[in-house]
Amino acid sequence: LIELEKDYVSLLNELGRSAFTSQSIRKLANLQAFYLLKPVEAGEHLSKLLELPKISPIVLAQTKLELGDIYILTGEVWEAVLLYGQVEKQFSNEPFGQEAKFKNAKLSFFQGDFVWSKAQLDVLKSSTSQLIANDALNLSLLISDNLQNETDTAALRKYSNAELLIFKNQPDKALALLDSLNILYPGNSLADDILMAKSKIFLKNKENEKAVLQLQEITEKHLSELWGDDALFMLANLYEN
């Protein structure tokens, strides 16, 4: 990863920073923010990119969304909300605008503002982007399924912290938090959600055997719940590939 970072820096030193090299700037920023623990430096790259001339509106929107993500890493939540809001307003009823709205809704979820988050997600369920509509539907259902009592709500708050750690690419901390949920809140309503979150972490880490165990448990014990069909499809995809 460090060698890759050096290659990007060398490329940008050679070709300069312009609309032509904007994709390399964004990839370097992603590498530094989510893999090399350099979110501040990554944010500076994207902030400077936004100031360059002749950058297309599409690239500007992508950059603002990515910079918003980095602001979440650095704890500058309101800066993230502002950038997501700018993209949502500029690309209203378009995929970029809907993605920005989803990011804001998920940020509210991370912060434990579940009612506001669900209100935004319910609007997005009719999104023209099928992927965003599906993600919004799943997160909305996850919230509504786990607000039935104080214990479940407290467990959901802790679960949202684990999802934030996954977003920050801190899988070990996320797994530890997910494993603690059933101990802290026995009998909570998040069993299938916890298994699915763990399976996605294992898949990202190329630990396919561990992922299969989580997915199989969903299909065996929670087939009729939120992630039952997803687990079946993910298992089929794993076995095929």
mmCIF file of C-alpha atoms in Angstrom:
data_model
loop_
_atom_site.group_PDB
_atom_site.id
_atom_site.type_symbol
_atom_site.label_atom_id
_atom_site.label_comp_id
_atom_site.label_asym_id
_atom_site.label_seq_id
_atom_site.Cartn_x
_atom_site.Cartn_y
_atom_site.Cartn_z
ATOM 1 C CA LEU A 1 0.000 0.000 0.000
ATOM 2 C CA ILE A 2 2.859 2.353 0.805
ATOM 3 C CA GLU A 3 4.476 1.569 -2.562
ATOM 4 C CA LEU A 4 1.161 2.248 -4.282
ATOM 5 C CA GLU A 5 0.940 5.589 -2.506
ATOM 6 C CA LYS A 6 4.461 6.453 -3.712
ATOM 7 C CA ASP A 7 3.467 5.573 -7.285
ATOM 8 C CA TYR A 8 0.441 7.890 -7.156
ATOM 9 C CA VAL A 9 2.510 10.741 -5.699
ATOM 10 C CA SER A 10 5.197 10.198 -8.348
ATOM 11 C CA LEU A 11 2.579 10.224 -11.116
ATOM 12 C CA LEU A 12 1.047 13.472 -9.845
ATOM 13 C CA ASN A 13 4.465 15.090 -9.491
ATOM 14 C CA GLU A 14 5.217 14.166 -13.082
ATOM 15 C CA LEU A 15 1.870 15.048 -14.699
ATOM 16 C CA GLY A 16 0.663 17.741 -12.305
ATOM 17 C CA ARG A 17 -2.767 18.222 -10.749
ATOM 18 C CA SER A 18 -5.481 18.942 -13.275
ATOM 19 C CA ALA A 19 -8.784 17.672 -14.591
ATOM 20 C CA PHE A 20 -6.732 15.088 -16.503
ATOM 21 C CA THR A 21 -5.324 13.553 -13.298
ATOM 22 C CA SER A 22 -8.429 14.010 -11.120
ATOM 23 C CA GLN A 23 -9.125 10.272 -10.933
ATOM 24 C CA SER A 24 -5.600 9.589 -9.657
ATOM 25 C CA ILE A 25 -5.984 12.313 -7.025
ATOM 26 C CA ARG A 26 -9.240 10.757 -5.830
ATOM 27 C CA LYS A 27 -7.771 7.251 -5.714
ATOM 28 C CA LEU A 28 -4.762 8.487 -3.767
ATOM 29 C CA ALA A 29 -7.080 10.206 -1.288
ATOM 30 C CA ASN A 30 -9.133 7.014 -0.841
ATOM 31 C CA LEU A 31 -5.983 4.966 -0.277
ATOM 32 C CA GLN A 32 -4.665 7.385 2.328
ATOM 33 C CA ALA A 33 -7.965 7.898 4.127
ATOM 34 C CA PHE A 34 -9.218 4.318 4.417
ATOM 35 C CA TYR A 35 -6.035 2.213 4.336
ATOM 36 C CA LEU A 36 -3.046 4.313 5.458
ATOM 37 C CA LEU A 37 -4.632 6.239 8.354
ATOM 38 C CA LYS A 38 -4.000 9.612 6.711
ATOM 39 C CA PRO A 39 -7.511 11.112 6.469
ATOM 40 C CA VAL A 40 -6.364 14.719 6.984
ATOM 41 C CA GLU A 41 -3.840 14.510 4.157
ATOM 42 C CA ALA A 42 -6.437 12.782 1.983
ATOM 43 C CA GLY A 43 -8.932 15.553 2.679
ATOM 44 C CA GLU A 44 -6.403 18.167 1.616
ATOM 45 C CA HIS A 45 -5.937 16.431 -1.746
ATOM 46 C CA LEU A 46 -9.681 16.479 -2.429
ATOM 47 C CA SER A 47 -10.141 20.062 -1.190
ATOM 48 C CA LYS A 48 -7.465 21.231 -3.631
ATOM 49 C CA LEU A 49 -9.068 19.186 -6.397
ATOM 50 C CA LEU A 50 -12.337 21.080 -5.902
ATOM 51 C CA GLU A 51 -10.458 24.336 -6.586
ATOM 52 C CA LEU A 52 -8.917 23.246 -9.897
ATOM 53 C CA PRO A 53 -10.248 24.778 -13.141
ATOM 54 C CA LYS A 54 -12.115 22.838 -15.839
ATOM 55 C CA ILE A 55 -13.346 20.104 -13.502
ATOM 56 C CA SER A 56 -16.635 18.643 -14.749
ATOM 57 C CA PRO A 57 -19.764 18.848 -12.551
ATOM 58 C CA ILE A 58 -19.794 15.040 -12.320
ATOM 59 C CA VAL A 59 -16.223 14.869 -10.997
ATOM 60 C CA LEU A 60 -16.963 17.728 -8.596
ATOM 61 C CA ALA A 61 -19.977 15.818 -7.242
ATOM 62 C CA GLN A 62 -17.966 12.601 -6.858
ATOM 63 C CA THR A 63 -15.191 14.505 -5.105
ATOM 64 C CA LYS A 64 -17.599 16.214 -2.701
ATOM 65 C CA LEU A 65 -19.175 12.873 -1.784
ATOM 66 C CA GLU A 66 -15.752 11.337 -1.181
ATOM 67 C CA LEU A 67 -14.576 14.350 0.820
ATOM 68 C CA GLY A 68 -17.750 14.095 2.883
ATOM 69 C CA ASP A 69 -16.860 10.477 3.654
ATOM 70 C CA ILE A 70 -13.400 11.563 4.793
ATOM 71 C CA TYR A 71 -14.904 14.234 7.039
ATOM 72 C CA ILE A 72 -16.779 11.433 8.813
ATOM 73 C CA LEU A 73 -13.417 9.768 9.459
ATOM 74 C CA THR A 74 -12.017 12.968 10.954
ATOM 75 C CA GLY A 75 -15.137 13.643 13.014
ATOM 76 C CA GLU A 76 -16.124 16.780 11.071
ATOM 77 C CA VAL A 77 -19.711 15.647 10.767
ATOM 78 C CA TRP A 78 -21.271 18.988 9.886
ATOM 79 C CA GLU A 79 -18.795 19.475 7.048
ATOM 80 C CA ALA A 80 -19.882 16.088 5.692
ATOM 81 C CA VAL A 81 -23.562 17.034 5.985
ATOM 82 C CA LEU A 82 -22.876 20.295 4.144
ATOM 83 C CA LEU A 83 -21.117 18.600 1.221
ATOM 84 C CA TYR A 84 -23.721 15.865 0.899
ATOM 85 C CA GLY A 85 -26.409 18.555 0.968
ATOM 86 C CA GLN A 86 -24.709 20.515 -1.818
ATOM 87 C CA VAL A 87 -24.629 17.462 -4.093
ATOM 88 C CA GLU A 88 -28.207 16.533 -3.224
ATOM 89 C CA LYS A 89 -29.393 20.033 -4.121
ATOM 90 C CA GLN A 90 -27.373 20.279 -7.346
ATOM 91 C CA PHE A 91 -28.407 16.830 -8.597
ATOM 92 C CA SER A 92 -31.947 16.666 -7.233
ATOM 93 C CA ASN A 93 -33.822 13.557 -8.502
ATOM 94 C CA GLU A 94 -30.647 12.299 -10.182
ATOM 95 C CA PRO A 95 -28.467 9.355 -9.054
ATOM 96 C CA PHE A 96 -25.752 11.553 -7.513
ATOM 97 C CA GLY A 97 -28.346 13.517 -5.560
ATOM 98 C CA GLN A 98 -29.987 10.335 -4.313
ATOM 99 C CA GLU A 99 -26.621 8.897 -3.319
ATOM 100 C CA ALA A 100 -25.901 12.086 -1.369
ATOM 101 C CA LYS A 101 -29.270 11.854 0.382
ATOM 102 C CA PHE A 102 -28.565 8.227 1.277
ATOM 103 C CA LYS A 103 -25.167 9.149 2.685
ATOM 104 C CA ASN A 104 -26.788 11.804 4.870
ATOM 105 C CA ALA A 105 -29.396 9.291 6.053
ATOM 106 C CA LYS A 106 -26.700 6.753 6.870
ATOM 107 C CA LEU A 107 -24.696 9.412 8.723
ATOM 108 C CA SER A 108 -27.780 10.052 10.877
ATOM 109 C CA PHE A 109 -27.926 6.285 11.467
ATOM 110 C CA PHE A 110 -24.291 6.260 12.576
ATOM 111 C CA GLN A 111 -25.104 9.057 15.024
ATOM 112 C CA GLY A 112 -28.089 7.195 16.481
ATOM 113 C CA ASP A 113 -30.712 9.588 15.077
ATOM 114 C CA PHE A 114 -32.839 6.685 13.888
ATOM 115 C CA VAL A 115 -36.167 8.484 13.419
ATOM 116 C CA TRP A 116 -34.679 11.147 11.137
ATOM 117 C CA SER A 117 -32.621 8.582 9.276
ATOM 118 C CA LYS A 118 -35.655 6.391 8.595
ATOM 119 C CA ALA A 119 -37.684 9.377 7.358
ATOM 120 C CA GLN A 120 -34.999 10.096 4.747
ATOM 121 C CA LEU A 121 -34.647 6.432 3.818
ATOM 122 C CA ASP A 122 -38.382 6.045 3.277
ATOM 123 C CA VAL A 123 -38.235 8.828 0.683
ATOM 124 C CA LEU A 124 -35.375 7.053 -1.067
ATOM 125 C CA LYS A 125 -37.224 3.737 -1.333
ATOM 126 C CA SER A 126 -38.756 5.052 -4.559
ATOM 127 C CA SER A 127 -35.358 6.146 -5.928
ATOM 128 C CA THR A 128 -34.779 5.723 -9.660
ATOM 129 C CA SER A 129 -31.472 4.071 -8.753
ATOM 130 C CA GLN A 130 -32.384 0.487 -7.903
ATOM 131 C CA LEU A 131 -29.224 -0.024 -5.856
ATOM 132 C CA ILE A 132 -29.914 3.012 -3.671
ATOM 133 C CA ALA A 133 -33.600 2.075 -3.379
ATOM 134 C CA ASN A 134 -32.648 -1.413 -2.170
ATOM 135 C CA ASP A 135 -30.057 -0.094 0.293
ATOM 136 C CA ALA A 136 -32.547 2.462 1.611
ATOM 137 C CA LEU A 137 -35.254 -0.184 2.003
ATOM 138 C CA ASN A 138 -32.929 -2.562 3.857
ATOM 139 C CA LEU A 139 -31.658 0.096 6.265
ATOM 140 C CA SER A 140 -35.178 1.430 6.855
ATOM 141 C CA LEU A 141 -36.417 -2.081 7.705
ATOM 142 C CA LEU A 142 -33.401 -2.708 9.937
ATOM 143 C CA ILE A 143 -34.243 0.432 11.918
ATOM 144 C CA SER A 144 -37.980 -0.233 12.207
ATOM 145 C CA ASP A 145 -37.420 -3.887 13.187
ATOM 146 C CA ASN A 146 -35.178 -2.919 16.085
ATOM 147 C CA LEU A 147 -36.976 -0.028 17.770
ATOM 148 C CA GLN A 148 -39.620 -2.127 19.509
ATOM 149 C CA ASN A 149 -38.337 -1.666 23.077
ATOM 150 C CA GLU A 150 -35.570 0.046 25.044
ATOM 151 C CA THR A 151 -33.259 -2.979 24.987
ATOM 152 C CA ASP A 152 -33.494 -3.355 21.213
ATOM 153 C CA THR A 153 -32.989 0.388 20.711
ATOM 154 C CA ALA A 154 -29.886 0.344 22.911
ATOM 155 C CA ALA A 155 -28.576 -2.662 20.971
ATOM 156 C CA LEU A 156 -29.288 -0.873 17.683
ATOM 157 C CA ARG A 157 -27.309 2.141 18.880
ATOM 158 C CA LYS A 158 -24.326 -0.111 19.609
ATOM 159 C CA TYR A 159 -24.825 -1.874 16.272
ATOM 160 C CA SER A 160 -24.757 1.462 14.443
ATOM 161 C CA ASN A 161 -21.384 2.122 16.088
ATOM 162 C CA ALA A 162 -20.147 -1.169 14.633
ATOM 163 C CA GLU A 163 -21.418 -0.157 11.184
ATOM 164 C CA LEU A 164 -19.482 3.099 11.532
ATOM 165 C CA LEU A 165 -16.323 1.121 12.301
ATOM 166 C CA ILE A 166 -16.950 -0.973 9.172
ATOM 167 C CA PHE A 167 -17.352 2.251 7.187
ATOM 168 C CA LYS A 168 -14.040 3.478 8.617
ATOM 169 C CA ASN A 169 -12.384 0.212 7.497
ATOM 170 C CA GLN A 170 -11.623 -0.903 11.052
ATOM 171 C CA PRO A 171 -12.808 -4.538 10.773
ATOM 172 C CA ASP A 172 -11.193 -5.911 13.938
ATOM 173 C CA LYS A 173 -12.822 -3.286 16.141
ATOM 174 C CA ALA A 174 -16.139 -3.790 14.352
ATOM 175 C CA LEU A 175 -16.045 -7.570 14.871
ATOM 176 C CA ALA A 176 -15.252 -7.154 18.567
ATOM 177 C CA LEU A 177 -18.200 -4.786 18.977
ATOM 178 C CA LEU A 178 -20.547 -7.062 17.033
ATOM 179 C CA ASP A 179 -19.485 -10.048 19.168
ATOM 180 C CA SER A 180 -20.210 -8.068 22.339
ATOM 181 C CA LEU A 181 -23.819 -7.277 21.393
ATOM 182 C CA ASN A 182 -25.319 -10.624 22.348
ATOM 183 C CA ILE A 183 -23.449 -10.512 25.645
ATOM 184 C CA LEU A 184 -24.530 -6.964 26.493
ATOM 185 C CA TYR A 185 -28.098 -7.381 25.219
ATOM 186 C CA PRO A 186 -29.101 -11.077 25.395
ATOM 187 C CA GLY A 187 -32.130 -11.891 23.298
ATOM 188 C CA ASN A 188 -31.851 -8.709 21.194
ATOM 189 C CA SER A 189 -33.560 -8.552 17.797
ATOM 190 C CA LEU A 190 -30.380 -7.982 15.766
ATOM 191 C CA ALA A 191 -29.214 -11.597 15.392
ATOM 192 C CA ASP A 192 -29.471 -11.759 11.584
ATOM 193 C CA ASP A 193 -28.126 -8.217 11.178
ATOM 194 C CA ILE A 194 -25.050 -9.078 13.235
ATOM 195 C CA LEU A 195 -24.418 -12.229 11.199
ATOM 196 C CA MET A 196 -24.767 -10.344 7.905
ATOM 197 C CA ALA A 197 -22.429 -7.559 9.040
ATOM 198 C CA LYS A 198 -19.826 -10.121 10.095
ATOM 199 C CA SER A 199 -20.153 -12.014 6.808
ATOM 200 C CA LYS A 200 -19.485 -8.832 4.828
ATOM 201 C CA ILE A 201 -16.378 -8.129 6.896
ATOM 202 C CA PHE A 202 -15.078 -11.660 6.313
ATOM 203 C CA LEU A 203 -15.801 -11.427 2.583
ATOM 204 C CA LYS A 204 -13.902 -8.152 2.313
ATOM 205 C CA ASN A 205 -10.978 -9.760 4.153
ATOM 206 C CA LYS A 206 -11.092 -12.773 1.766
ATOM 207 C CA GLU A 207 -11.997 -15.062 4.687
ATOM 208 C CA ASN A 208 -14.607 -16.930 2.672
ATOM 209 C CA GLU A 209 -14.970 -19.950 4.974
ATOM 210 C CA LYS A 210 -15.829 -17.712 7.934
ATOM 211 C CA ALA A 211 -18.274 -15.751 5.768
ATOM 212 C CA VAL A 212 -20.019 -18.978 4.727
ATOM 213 C CA LEU A 213 -20.583 -19.948 8.373
ATOM 214 C CA GLN A 214 -22.345 -16.631 9.083
ATOM 215 C CA LEU A 215 -24.490 -16.846 5.965
ATOM 216 C CA GLN A 216 -25.437 -20.462 6.614
ATOM 217 C CA GLU A 217 -26.590 -19.549 10.114
ATOM 218 C CA ILE A 218 -28.849 -16.873 8.621
ATOM 219 C CA THR A 219 -30.405 -19.356 6.185
ATOM 220 C CA GLU A 220 -30.866 -21.955 8.920
ATOM 221 C CA LYS A 221 -32.241 -19.739 11.703
ATOM 222 C CA HIS A 222 -33.453 -16.494 10.100
ATOM 223 C CA LEU A 223 -34.545 -17.373 6.569
ATOM 224 C CA SER A 224 -37.813 -15.415 6.741
ATOM 225 C CA GLU A 225 -36.174 -12.296 8.178
ATOM 226 C CA LEU A 226 -34.601 -9.274 6.484
ATOM 227 C CA TRP A 227 -31.363 -10.893 5.271
ATOM 228 C CA GLY A 228 -32.625 -14.398 4.471
ATOM 229 C CA ASP A 229 -32.819 -14.008 0.692
ATOM 230 C CA ASP A 230 -29.587 -11.975 0.581
ATOM 231 C CA ALA A 231 -27.767 -14.710 2.487
ATOM 232 C CA LEU A 232 -28.984 -17.382 0.046
ATOM 233 C CA PHE A 233 -27.881 -15.346 -2.947
ATOM 234 C CA MET A 234 -24.489 -14.510 -1.413
ATOM 235 C CA LEU A 235 -23.890 -18.195 -0.651
ATOM 236 C CA ALA A 236 -24.786 -19.167 -4.215
ATOM 237 C CA ASN A 237 -22.450 -16.497 -5.547
ATOM 238 C CA LEU A 238 -19.632 -17.712 -3.293
ATOM 239 C CA TYR A 239 -20.059 -21.331 -4.381
ATOM 240 C CA GLU A 240 -20.251 -20.394 -8.070
ATOM 241 C CA ASN A 241 -17.102 -18.296 -7.967
#
